[in-house]
mmCIF file with all atom_site columns, C-alpha atoms in Angstrom:
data_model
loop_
_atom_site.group_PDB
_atom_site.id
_atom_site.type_symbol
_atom_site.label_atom_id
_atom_site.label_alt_id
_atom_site.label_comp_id
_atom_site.label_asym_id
_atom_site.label_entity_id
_atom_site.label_seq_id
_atom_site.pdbx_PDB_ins_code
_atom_site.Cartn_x
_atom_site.Cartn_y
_atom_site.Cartn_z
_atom_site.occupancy
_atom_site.B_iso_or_equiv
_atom_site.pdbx_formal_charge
_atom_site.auth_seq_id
_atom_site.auth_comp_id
_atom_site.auth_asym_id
_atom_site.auth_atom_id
_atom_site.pdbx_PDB_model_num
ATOM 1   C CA . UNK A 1 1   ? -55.466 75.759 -5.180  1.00 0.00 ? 1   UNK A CA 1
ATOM 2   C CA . UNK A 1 2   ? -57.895 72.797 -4.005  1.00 0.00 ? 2   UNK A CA 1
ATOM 3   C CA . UNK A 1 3   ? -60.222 73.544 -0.766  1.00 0.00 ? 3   UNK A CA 1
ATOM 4   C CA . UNK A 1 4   ? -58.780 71.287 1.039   1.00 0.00 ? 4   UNK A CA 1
ATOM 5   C CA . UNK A 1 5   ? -55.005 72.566 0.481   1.00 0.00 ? 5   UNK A CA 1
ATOM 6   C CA . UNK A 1 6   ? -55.623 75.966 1.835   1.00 0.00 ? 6   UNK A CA 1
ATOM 7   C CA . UNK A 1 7   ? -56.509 75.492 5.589   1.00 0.00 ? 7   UNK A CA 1
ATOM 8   C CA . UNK A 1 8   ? -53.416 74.518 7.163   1.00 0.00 ? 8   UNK A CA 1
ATOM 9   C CA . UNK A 1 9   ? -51.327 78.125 5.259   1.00 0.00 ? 9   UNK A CA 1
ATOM 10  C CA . UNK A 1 10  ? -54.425 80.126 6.721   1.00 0.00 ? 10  UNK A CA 1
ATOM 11  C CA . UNK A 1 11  ? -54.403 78.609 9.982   1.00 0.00 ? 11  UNK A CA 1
ATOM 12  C CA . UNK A 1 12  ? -50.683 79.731 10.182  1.00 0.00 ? 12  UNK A CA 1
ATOM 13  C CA . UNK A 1 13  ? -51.068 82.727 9.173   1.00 0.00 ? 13  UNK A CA 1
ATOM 14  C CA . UNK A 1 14  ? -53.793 83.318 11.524  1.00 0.00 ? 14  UNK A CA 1
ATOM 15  C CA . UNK A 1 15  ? -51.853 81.886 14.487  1.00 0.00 ? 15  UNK A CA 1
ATOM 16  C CA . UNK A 1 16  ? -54.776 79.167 14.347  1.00 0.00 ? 16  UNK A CA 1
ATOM 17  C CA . UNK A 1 17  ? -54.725 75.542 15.205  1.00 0.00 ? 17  UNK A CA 1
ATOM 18  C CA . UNK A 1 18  ? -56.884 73.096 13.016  1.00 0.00 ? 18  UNK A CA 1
ATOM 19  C CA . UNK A 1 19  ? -58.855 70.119 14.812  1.00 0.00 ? 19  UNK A CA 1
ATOM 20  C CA . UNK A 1 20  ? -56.165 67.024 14.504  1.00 0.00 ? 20  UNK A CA 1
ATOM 21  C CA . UNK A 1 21  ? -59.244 64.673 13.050  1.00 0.00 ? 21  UNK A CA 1
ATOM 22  C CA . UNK A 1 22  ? -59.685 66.782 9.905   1.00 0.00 ? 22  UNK A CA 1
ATOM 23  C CA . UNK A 1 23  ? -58.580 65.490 7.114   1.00 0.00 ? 23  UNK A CA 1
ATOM 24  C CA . UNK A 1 24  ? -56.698 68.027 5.122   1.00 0.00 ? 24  UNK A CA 1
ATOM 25  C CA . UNK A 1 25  ? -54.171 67.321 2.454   1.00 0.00 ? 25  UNK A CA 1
ATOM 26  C CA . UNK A 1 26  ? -52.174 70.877 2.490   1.00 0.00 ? 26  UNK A CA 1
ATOM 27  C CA . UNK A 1 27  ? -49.094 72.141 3.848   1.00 0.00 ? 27  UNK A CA 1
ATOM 28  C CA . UNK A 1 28  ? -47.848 75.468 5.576   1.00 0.00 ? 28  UNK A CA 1
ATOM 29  C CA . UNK A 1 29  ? -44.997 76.581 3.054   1.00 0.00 ? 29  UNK A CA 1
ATOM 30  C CA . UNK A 1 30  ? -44.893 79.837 5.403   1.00 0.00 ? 30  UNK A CA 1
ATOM 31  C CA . UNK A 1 31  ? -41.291 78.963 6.486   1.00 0.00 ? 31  UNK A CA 1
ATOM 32  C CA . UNK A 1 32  ? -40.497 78.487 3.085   1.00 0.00 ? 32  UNK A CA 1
ATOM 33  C CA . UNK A 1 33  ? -41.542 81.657 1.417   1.00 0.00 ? 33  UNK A CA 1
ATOM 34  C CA . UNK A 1 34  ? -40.546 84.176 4.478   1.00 0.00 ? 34  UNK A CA 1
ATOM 35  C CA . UNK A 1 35  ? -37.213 82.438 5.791   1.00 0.00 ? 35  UNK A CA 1
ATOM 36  C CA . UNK A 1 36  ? -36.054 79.936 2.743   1.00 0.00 ? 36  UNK A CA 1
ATOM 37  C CA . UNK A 1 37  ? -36.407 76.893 4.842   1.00 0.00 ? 37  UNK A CA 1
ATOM 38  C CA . UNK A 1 38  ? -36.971 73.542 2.823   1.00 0.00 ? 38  UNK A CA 1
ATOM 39  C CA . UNK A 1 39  ? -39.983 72.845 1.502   1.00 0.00 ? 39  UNK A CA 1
ATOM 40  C CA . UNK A 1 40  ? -42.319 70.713 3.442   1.00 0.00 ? 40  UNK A CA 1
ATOM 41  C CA . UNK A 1 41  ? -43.575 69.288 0.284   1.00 0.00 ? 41  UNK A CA 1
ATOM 42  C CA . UNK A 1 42  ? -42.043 65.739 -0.191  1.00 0.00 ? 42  UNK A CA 1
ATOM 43  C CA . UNK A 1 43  ? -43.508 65.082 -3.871  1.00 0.00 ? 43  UNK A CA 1
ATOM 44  C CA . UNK A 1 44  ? -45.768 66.068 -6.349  1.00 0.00 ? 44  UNK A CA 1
ATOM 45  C CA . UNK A 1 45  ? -48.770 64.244 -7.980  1.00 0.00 ? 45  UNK A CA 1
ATOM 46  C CA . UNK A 1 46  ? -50.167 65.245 -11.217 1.00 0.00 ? 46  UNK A CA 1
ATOM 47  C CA . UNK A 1 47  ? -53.966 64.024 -11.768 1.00 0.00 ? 47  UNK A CA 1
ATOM 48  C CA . UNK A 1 48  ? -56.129 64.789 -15.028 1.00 0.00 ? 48  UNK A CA 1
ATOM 49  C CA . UNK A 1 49  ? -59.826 64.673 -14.526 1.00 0.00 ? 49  UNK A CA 1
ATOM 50  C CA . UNK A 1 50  ? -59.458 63.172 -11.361 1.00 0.00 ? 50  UNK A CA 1
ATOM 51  C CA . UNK A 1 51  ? -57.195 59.952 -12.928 1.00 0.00 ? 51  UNK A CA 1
ATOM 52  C CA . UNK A 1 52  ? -53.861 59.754 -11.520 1.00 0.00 ? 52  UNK A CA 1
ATOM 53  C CA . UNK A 1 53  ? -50.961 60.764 -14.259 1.00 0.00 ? 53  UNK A CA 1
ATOM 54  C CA . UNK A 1 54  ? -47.513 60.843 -12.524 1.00 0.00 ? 54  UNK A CA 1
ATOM 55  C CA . UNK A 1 55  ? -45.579 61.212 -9.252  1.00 0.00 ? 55  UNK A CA 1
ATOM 56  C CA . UNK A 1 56  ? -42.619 63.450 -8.908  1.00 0.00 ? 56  UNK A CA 1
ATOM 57  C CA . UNK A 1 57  ? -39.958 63.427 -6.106  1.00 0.00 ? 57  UNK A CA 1
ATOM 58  C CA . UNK A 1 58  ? -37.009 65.035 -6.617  1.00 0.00 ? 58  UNK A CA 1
ATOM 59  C CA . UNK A 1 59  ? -35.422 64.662 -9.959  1.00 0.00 ? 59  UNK A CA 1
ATOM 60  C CA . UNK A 1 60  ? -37.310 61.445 -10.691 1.00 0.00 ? 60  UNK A CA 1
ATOM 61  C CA . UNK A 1 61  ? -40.749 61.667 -12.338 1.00 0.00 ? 61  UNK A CA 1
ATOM 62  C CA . UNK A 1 62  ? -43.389 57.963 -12.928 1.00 0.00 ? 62  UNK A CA 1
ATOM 63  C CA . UNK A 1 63  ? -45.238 58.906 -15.915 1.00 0.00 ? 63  UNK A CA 1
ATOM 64  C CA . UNK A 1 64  ? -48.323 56.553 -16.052 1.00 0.00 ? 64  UNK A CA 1
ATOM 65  C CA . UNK A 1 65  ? -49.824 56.535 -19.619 1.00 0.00 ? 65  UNK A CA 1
ATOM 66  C CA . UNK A 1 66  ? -53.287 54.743 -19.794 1.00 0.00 ? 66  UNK A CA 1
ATOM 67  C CA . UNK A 1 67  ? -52.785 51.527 -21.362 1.00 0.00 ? 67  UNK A CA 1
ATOM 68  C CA . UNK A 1 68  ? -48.526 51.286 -21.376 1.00 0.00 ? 68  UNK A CA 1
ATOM 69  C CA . UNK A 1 69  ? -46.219 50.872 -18.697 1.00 0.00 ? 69  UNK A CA 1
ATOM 70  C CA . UNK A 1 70  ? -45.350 53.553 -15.999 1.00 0.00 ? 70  UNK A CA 1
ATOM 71  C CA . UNK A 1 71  ? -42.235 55.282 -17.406 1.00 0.00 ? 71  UNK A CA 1
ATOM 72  C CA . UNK A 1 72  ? -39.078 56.234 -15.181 1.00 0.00 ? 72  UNK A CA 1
ATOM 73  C CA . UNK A 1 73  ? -37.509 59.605 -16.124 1.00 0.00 ? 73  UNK A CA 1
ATOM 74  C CA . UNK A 1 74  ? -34.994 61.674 -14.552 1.00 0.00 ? 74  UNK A CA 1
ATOM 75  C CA . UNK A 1 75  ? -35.847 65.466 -15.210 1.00 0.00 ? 75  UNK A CA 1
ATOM 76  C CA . UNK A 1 76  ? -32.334 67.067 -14.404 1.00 0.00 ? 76  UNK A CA 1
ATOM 77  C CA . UNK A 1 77  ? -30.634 64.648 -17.127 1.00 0.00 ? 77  UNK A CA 1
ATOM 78  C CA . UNK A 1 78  ? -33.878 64.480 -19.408 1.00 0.00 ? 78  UNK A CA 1
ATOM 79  C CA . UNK A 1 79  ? -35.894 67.725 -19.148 1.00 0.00 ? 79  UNK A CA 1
ATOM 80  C CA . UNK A 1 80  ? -37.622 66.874 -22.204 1.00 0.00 ? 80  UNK A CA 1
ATOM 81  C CA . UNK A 1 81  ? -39.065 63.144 -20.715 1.00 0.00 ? 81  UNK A CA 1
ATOM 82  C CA . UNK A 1 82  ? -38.053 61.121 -24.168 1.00 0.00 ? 82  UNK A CA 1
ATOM 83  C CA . UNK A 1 83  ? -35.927 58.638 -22.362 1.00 0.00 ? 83  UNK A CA 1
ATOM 84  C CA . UNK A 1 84  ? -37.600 56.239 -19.444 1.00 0.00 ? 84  UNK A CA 1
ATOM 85  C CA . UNK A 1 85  ? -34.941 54.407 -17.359 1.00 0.00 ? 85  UNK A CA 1
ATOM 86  C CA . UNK A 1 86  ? -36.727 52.313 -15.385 1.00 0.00 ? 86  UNK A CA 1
ATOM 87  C CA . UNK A 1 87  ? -35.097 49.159 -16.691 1.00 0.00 ? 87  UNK A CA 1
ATOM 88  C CA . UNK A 1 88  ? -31.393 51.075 -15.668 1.00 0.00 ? 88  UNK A CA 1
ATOM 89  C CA . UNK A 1 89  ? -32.586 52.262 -12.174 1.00 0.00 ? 89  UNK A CA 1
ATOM 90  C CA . UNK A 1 90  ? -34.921 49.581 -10.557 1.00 0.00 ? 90  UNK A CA 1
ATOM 91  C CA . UNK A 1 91  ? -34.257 51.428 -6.853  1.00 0.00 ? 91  UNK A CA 1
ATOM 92  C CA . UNK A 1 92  ? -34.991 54.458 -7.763  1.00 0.00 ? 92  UNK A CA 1
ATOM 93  C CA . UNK A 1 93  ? -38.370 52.935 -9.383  1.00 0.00 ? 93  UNK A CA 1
ATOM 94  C CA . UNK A 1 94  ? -39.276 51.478 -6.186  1.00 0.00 ? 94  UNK A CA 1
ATOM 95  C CA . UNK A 1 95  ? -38.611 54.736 -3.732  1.00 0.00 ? 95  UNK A CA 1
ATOM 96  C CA . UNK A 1 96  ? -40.581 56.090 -6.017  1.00 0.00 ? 96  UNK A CA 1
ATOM 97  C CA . UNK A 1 97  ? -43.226 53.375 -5.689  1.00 0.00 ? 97  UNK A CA 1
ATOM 98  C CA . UNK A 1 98  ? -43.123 53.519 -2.118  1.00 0.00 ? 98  UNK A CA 1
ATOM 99  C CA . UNK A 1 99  ? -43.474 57.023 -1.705  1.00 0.00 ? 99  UNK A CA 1
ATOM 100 C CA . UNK A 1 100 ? -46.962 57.122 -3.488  1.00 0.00 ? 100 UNK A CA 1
ATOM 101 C CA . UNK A 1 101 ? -47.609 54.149 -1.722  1.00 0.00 ? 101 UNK A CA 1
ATOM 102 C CA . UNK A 1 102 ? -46.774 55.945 1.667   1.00 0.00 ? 102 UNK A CA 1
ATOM 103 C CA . UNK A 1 103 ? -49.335 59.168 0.454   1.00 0.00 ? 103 UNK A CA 1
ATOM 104 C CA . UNK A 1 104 ? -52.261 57.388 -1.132  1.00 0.00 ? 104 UNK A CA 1
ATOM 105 C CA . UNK A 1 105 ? -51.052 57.731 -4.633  1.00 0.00 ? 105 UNK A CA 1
ATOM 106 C CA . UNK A 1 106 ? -52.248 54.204 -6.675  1.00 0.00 ? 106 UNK A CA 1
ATOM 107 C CA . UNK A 1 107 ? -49.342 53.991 -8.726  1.00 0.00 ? 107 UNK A CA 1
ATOM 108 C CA . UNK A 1 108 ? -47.256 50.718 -10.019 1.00 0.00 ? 108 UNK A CA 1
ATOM 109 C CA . UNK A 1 109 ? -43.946 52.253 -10.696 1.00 0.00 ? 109 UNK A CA 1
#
């Protein structure tokens, strides 16, 4: 778990409030794990050594290979990630798109 994750689930815990100007990328999943509520997590964004890799929403997963094209895959359909459909779902592509765009995620799905 990254530093700057953790303060907002210790807060809660806590019965704390954080300062609103801090600038904290985490989430309080307490409702999650005690009552079964959703998630508050939206999407997921895998990095290696700091270079972003992929964004994940959902079934839908952007694969972005140094040096080839950002790949489209739906997980639930294609667990195994050996068929891109970007080409087939250009929507899907761009909510995708727009969701990293929304977080701070440089992506060009």
């Amino acid at each position: 778990m990254q530093p700057r994750r953790q303060p907002p689930t210790f807060a809660a815990l806590a019965r704390a409030r954080l300062p609103e100007n801090l600038a904290l990328d985490g989430l309080d999943p307490g409702a999650t794990l005690r009552h079964g509520a959703p998630s508050p997590r939206r999407g997921f964004f895998h990095c290696l050594e700091q270079r972003f890799e992929a964004v994940r929403r959902g079934p839908w997963r952007c694969r972005h290979a140094s040096g080839s094209a950002p790949q489209l895959l739906h997980l639930e359909r294609d667990p195994s990630e050996k068929y891109g459909v970007r080409a087939r779902e250009p929507e899907s592509a761009a909510r995708l798109r727009e969701f990293a765009r929304e977080t701070g995620a440089e992506t060009a799905a």
